[in-house]
PDB file of C-alpha atoms in Angstrom:
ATOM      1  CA  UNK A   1       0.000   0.000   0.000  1.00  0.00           C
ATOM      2  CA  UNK A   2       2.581   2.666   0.928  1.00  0.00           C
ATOM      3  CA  UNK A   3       4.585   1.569  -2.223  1.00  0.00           C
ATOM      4  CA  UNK A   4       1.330   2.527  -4.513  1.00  0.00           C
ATOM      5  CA  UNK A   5       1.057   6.126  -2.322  1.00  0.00           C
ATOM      6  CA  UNK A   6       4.800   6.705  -3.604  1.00  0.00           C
ATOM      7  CA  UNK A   7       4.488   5.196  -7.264  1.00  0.00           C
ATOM      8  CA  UNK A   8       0.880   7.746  -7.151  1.00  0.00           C
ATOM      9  CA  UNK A   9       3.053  10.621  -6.110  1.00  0.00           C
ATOM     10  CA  UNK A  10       5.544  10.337  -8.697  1.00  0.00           C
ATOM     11  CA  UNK A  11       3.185  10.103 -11.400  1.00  0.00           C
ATOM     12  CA  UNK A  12       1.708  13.226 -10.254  1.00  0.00           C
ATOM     13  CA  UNK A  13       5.271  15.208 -10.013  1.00  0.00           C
ATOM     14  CA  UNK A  14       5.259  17.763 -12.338  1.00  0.00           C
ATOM     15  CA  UNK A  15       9.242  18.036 -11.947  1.00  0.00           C
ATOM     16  CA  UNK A  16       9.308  13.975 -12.304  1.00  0.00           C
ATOM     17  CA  UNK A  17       6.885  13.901 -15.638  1.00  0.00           C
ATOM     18  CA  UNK A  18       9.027  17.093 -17.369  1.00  0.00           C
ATOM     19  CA  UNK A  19      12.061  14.970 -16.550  1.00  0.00           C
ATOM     20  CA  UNK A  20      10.381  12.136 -17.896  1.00  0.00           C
ATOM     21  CA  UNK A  21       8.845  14.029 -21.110  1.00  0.00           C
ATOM     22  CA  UNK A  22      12.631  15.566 -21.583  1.00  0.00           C
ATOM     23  CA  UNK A  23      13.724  12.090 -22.108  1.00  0.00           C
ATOM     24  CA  UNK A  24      11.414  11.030 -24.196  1.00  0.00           C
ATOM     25  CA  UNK A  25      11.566  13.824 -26.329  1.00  0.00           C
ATOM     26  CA  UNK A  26      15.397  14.007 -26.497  1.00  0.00           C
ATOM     27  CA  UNK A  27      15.075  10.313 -27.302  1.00  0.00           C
ATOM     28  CA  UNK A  28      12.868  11.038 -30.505  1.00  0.00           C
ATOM     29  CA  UNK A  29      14.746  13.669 -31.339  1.00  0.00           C
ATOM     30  CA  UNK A  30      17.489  11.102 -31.475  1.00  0.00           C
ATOM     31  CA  UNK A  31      15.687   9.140 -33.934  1.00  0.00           C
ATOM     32  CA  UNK A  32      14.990  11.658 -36.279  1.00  0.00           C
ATOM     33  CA  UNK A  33      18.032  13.554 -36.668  1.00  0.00           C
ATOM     34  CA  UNK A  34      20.102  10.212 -36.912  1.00  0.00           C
ATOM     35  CA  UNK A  35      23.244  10.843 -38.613  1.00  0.00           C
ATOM     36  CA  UNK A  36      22.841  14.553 -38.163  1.00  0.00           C
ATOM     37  CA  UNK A  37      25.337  14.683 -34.756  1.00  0.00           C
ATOM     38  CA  UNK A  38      22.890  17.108 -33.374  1.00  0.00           C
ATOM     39  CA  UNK A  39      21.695  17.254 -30.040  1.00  0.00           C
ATOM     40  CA  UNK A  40      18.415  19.365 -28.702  1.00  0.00           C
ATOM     41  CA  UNK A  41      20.970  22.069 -27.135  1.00  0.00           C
ATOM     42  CA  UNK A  42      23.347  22.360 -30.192  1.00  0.00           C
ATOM     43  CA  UNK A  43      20.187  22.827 -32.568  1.00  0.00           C
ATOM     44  CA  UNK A  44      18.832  25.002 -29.865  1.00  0.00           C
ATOM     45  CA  UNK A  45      22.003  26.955 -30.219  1.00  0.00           C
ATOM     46  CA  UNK A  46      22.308  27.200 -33.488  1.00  0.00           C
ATOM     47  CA  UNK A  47      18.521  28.422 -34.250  1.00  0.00           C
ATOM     48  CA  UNK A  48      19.293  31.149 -31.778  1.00  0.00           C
ATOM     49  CA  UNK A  49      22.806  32.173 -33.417  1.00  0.00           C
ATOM     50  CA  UNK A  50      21.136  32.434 -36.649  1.00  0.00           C
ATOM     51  CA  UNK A  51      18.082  34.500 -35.397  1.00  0.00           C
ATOM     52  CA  UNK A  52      20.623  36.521 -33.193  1.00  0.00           C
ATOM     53  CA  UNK A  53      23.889  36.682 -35.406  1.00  0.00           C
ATOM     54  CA  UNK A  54      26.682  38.594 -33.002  1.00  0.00           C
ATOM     55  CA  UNK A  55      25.209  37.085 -29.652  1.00  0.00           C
ATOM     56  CA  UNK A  56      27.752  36.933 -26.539  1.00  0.00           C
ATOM     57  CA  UNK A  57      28.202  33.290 -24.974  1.00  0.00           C
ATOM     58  CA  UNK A  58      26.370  35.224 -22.032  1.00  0.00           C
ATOM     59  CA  UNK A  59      23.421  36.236 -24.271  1.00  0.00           C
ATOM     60  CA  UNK A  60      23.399  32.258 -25.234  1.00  0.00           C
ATOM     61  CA  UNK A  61      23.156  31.425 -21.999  1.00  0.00           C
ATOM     62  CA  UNK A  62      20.759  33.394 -21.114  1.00  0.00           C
ATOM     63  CA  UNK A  63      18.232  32.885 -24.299  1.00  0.00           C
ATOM     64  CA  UNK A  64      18.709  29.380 -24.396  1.00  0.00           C
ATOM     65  CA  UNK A  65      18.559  28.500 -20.214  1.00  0.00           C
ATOM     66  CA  UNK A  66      22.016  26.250 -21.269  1.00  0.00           C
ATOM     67  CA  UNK A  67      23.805  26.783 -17.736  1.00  0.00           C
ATOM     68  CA  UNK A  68      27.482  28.831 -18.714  1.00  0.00           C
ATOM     69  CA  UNK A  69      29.655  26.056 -18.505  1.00  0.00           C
ATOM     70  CA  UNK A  70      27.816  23.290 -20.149  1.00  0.00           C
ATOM     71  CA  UNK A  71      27.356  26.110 -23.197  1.00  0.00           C
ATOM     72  CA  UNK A  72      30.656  26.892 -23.116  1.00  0.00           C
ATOM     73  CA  UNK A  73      31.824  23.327 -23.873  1.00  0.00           C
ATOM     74  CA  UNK A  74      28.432  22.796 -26.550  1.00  0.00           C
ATOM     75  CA  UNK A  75      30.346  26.041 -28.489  1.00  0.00           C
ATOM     76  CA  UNK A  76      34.023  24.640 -27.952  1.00  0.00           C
ATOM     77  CA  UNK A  77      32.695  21.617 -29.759  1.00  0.00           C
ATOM     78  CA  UNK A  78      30.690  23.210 -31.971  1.00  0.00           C
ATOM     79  CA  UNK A  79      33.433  25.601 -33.127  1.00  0.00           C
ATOM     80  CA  UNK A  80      35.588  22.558 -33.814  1.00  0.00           C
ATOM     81  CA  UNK A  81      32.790  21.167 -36.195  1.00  0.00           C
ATOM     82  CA  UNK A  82      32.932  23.864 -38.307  1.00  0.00           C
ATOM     83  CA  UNK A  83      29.451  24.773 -37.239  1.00  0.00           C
ATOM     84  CA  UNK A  84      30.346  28.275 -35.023  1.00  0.00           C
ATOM     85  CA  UNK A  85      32.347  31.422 -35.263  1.00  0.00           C
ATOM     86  CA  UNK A  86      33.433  33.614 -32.887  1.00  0.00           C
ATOM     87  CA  UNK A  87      35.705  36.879 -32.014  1.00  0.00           C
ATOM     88  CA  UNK A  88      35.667  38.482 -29.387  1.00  0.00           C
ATOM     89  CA  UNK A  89      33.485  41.358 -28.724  1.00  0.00           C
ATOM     90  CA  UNK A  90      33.984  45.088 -29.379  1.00  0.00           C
ATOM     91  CA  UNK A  91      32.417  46.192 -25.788  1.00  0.00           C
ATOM     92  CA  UNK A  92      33.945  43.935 -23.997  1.00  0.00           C
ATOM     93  CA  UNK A  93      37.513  41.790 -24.986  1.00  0.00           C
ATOM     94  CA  UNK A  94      36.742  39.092 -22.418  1.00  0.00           C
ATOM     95  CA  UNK A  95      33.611  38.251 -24.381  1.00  0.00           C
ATOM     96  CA  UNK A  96      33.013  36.306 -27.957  1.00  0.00           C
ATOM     97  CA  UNK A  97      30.442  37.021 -30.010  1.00  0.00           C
ATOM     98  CA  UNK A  98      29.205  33.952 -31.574  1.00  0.00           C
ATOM     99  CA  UNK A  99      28.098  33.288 -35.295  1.00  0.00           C
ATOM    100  CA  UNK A 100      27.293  30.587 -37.861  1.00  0.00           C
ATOM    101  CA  UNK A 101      29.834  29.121 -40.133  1.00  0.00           C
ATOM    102  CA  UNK A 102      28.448  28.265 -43.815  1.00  0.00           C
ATOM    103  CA  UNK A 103      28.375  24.544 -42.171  1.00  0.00           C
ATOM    104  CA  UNK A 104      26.282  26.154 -39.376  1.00  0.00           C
ATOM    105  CA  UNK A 105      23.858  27.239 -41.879  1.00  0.00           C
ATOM    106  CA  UNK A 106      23.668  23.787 -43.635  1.00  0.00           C
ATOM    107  CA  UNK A 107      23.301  21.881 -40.798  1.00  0.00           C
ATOM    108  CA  UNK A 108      20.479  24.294 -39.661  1.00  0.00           C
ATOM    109  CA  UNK A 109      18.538  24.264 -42.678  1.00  0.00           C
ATOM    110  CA  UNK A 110      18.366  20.449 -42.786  1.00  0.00           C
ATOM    111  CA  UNK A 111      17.480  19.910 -39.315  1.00  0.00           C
ATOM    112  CA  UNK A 112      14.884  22.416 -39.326  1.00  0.00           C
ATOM    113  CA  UNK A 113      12.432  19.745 -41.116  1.00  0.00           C
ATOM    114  CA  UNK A 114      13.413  16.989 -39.028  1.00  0.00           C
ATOM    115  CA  UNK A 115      13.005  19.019 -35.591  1.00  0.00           C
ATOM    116  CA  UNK A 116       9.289  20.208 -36.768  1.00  0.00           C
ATOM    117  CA  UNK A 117       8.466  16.149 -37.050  1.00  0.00           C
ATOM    118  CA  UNK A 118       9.917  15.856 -33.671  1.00  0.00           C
ATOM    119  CA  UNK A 119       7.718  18.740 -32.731  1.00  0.00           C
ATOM    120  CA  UNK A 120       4.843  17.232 -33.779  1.00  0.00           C
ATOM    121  CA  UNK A 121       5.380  13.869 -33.391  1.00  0.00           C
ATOM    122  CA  UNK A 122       5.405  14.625 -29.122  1.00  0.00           C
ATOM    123  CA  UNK A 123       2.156  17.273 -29.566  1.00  0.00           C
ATOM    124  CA  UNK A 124       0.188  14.709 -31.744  1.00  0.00           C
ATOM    125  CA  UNK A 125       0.019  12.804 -28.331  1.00  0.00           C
ATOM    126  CA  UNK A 126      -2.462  15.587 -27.239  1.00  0.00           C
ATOM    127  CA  UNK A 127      -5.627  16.829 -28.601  1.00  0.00           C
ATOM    128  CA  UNK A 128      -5.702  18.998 -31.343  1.00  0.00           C
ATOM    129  CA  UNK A 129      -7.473  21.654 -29.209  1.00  0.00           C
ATOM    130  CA  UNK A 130      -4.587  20.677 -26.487  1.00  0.00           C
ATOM    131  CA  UNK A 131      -1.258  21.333 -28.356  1.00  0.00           C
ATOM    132  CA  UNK A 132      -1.154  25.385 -28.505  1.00  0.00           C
ATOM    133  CA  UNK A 133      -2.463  25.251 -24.497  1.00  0.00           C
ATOM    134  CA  UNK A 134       0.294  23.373 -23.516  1.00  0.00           C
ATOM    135  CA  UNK A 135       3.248  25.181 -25.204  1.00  0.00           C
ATOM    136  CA  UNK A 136       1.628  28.563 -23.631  1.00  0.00           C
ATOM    137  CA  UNK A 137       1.451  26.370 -20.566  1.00  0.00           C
ATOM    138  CA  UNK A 138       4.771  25.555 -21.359  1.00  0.00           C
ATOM    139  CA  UNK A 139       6.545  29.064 -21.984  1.00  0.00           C
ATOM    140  CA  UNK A 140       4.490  30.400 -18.961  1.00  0.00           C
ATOM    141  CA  UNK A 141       6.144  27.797 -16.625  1.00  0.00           C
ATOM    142  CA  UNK A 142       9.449  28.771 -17.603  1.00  0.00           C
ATOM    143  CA  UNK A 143       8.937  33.187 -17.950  1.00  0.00           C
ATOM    144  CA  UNK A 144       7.841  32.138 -14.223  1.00  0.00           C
ATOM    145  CA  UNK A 145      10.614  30.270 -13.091  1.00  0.00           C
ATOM    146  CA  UNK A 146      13.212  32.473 -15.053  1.00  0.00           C
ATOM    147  CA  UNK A 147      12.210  35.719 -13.727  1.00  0.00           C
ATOM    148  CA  UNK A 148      15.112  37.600 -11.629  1.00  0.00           C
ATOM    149  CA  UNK A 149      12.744  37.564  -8.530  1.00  0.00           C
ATOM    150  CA  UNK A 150      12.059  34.289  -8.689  1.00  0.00           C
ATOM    151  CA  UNK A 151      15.794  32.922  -9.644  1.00  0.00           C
ATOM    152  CA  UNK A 152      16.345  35.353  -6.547  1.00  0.00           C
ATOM    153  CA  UNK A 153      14.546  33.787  -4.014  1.00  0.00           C
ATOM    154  CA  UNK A 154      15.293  30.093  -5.392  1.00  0.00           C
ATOM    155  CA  UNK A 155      19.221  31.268  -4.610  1.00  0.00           C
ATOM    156  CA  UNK A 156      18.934  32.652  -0.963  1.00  0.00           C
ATOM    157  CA  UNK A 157      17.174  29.196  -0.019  1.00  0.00           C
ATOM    158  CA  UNK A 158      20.169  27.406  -1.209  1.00  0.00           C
TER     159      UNK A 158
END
């Protein structure tokens, strides 16, 4: 009985079923691309460098919610690909700005079509009428959590 209360509360973990839905969607994701040798974060990456040509590592970090350090080494590999640029900025000469190589661009444009089956492949488990309410649902959860007030308070409980 008390092994069924605990299996109940994990199935109704919202931190436990966005794990969960991560995994499965990374693992689709997988599928799809194939023999791209993209992952979600270095596609996420490279959709923001292209709509964001110039961007600081800093700005990546903070578009794309990849923490600085895992980024850092997503670029390093991604620069040895052939699929980044970078210089270092004109503000500040600590800081790179970031852009896509001609490979960058390649790679982008054919993974877009793949990532939009991924896309729908995981909303064509909902409802029609259910898809755009959970990506608002979605993007709402995460403005909330990534507000400074928020990230804030989350830091002086540590």
């Amino acid at each position: 009985m008390k092994r069924e209360l605990g299996s109940a509360r994990l199935e109704r973990s919202p931190i436990h079923l966005l794990h969960r839905v991560g995994q499965c969607a990374s693992d689709i994701f997988a599928m799809e691309i194939g023999e791209a040798d993209l992952t979600p974060r270095q596609y996420a990456i490279l959709l923001t460098v292209s709509q964001n040509e110039g961007l600081s590592q800093t700005d990546l970090v903070e578009r794309t919610g990849v923490d600085r350090s895992t980024l850092a080494d997503i670029v390093r590999r991604m620069l040895k690909k052939g699929l980044l640029q970078r210089r270092r900025t004109k503000d500040d000469a600590r800081a790179y700005a970031v852009k896509l190589t001609e490979e960058g661009w390649r790679l982008l444009r054919a993974a877009e079509p793949m990532v939009k089956r991924v896309d729908d492949k995981i909303l064509s488990m909902l409802a029609s009428k259910q898809r755009e309410q959970f990506v608002t649902d979605l993007q709402t959860i995460v403005e909330a959590l990534t507000t400074p007030s928020v990230m804030a308070a989350v830091s002086r409980r540590r």
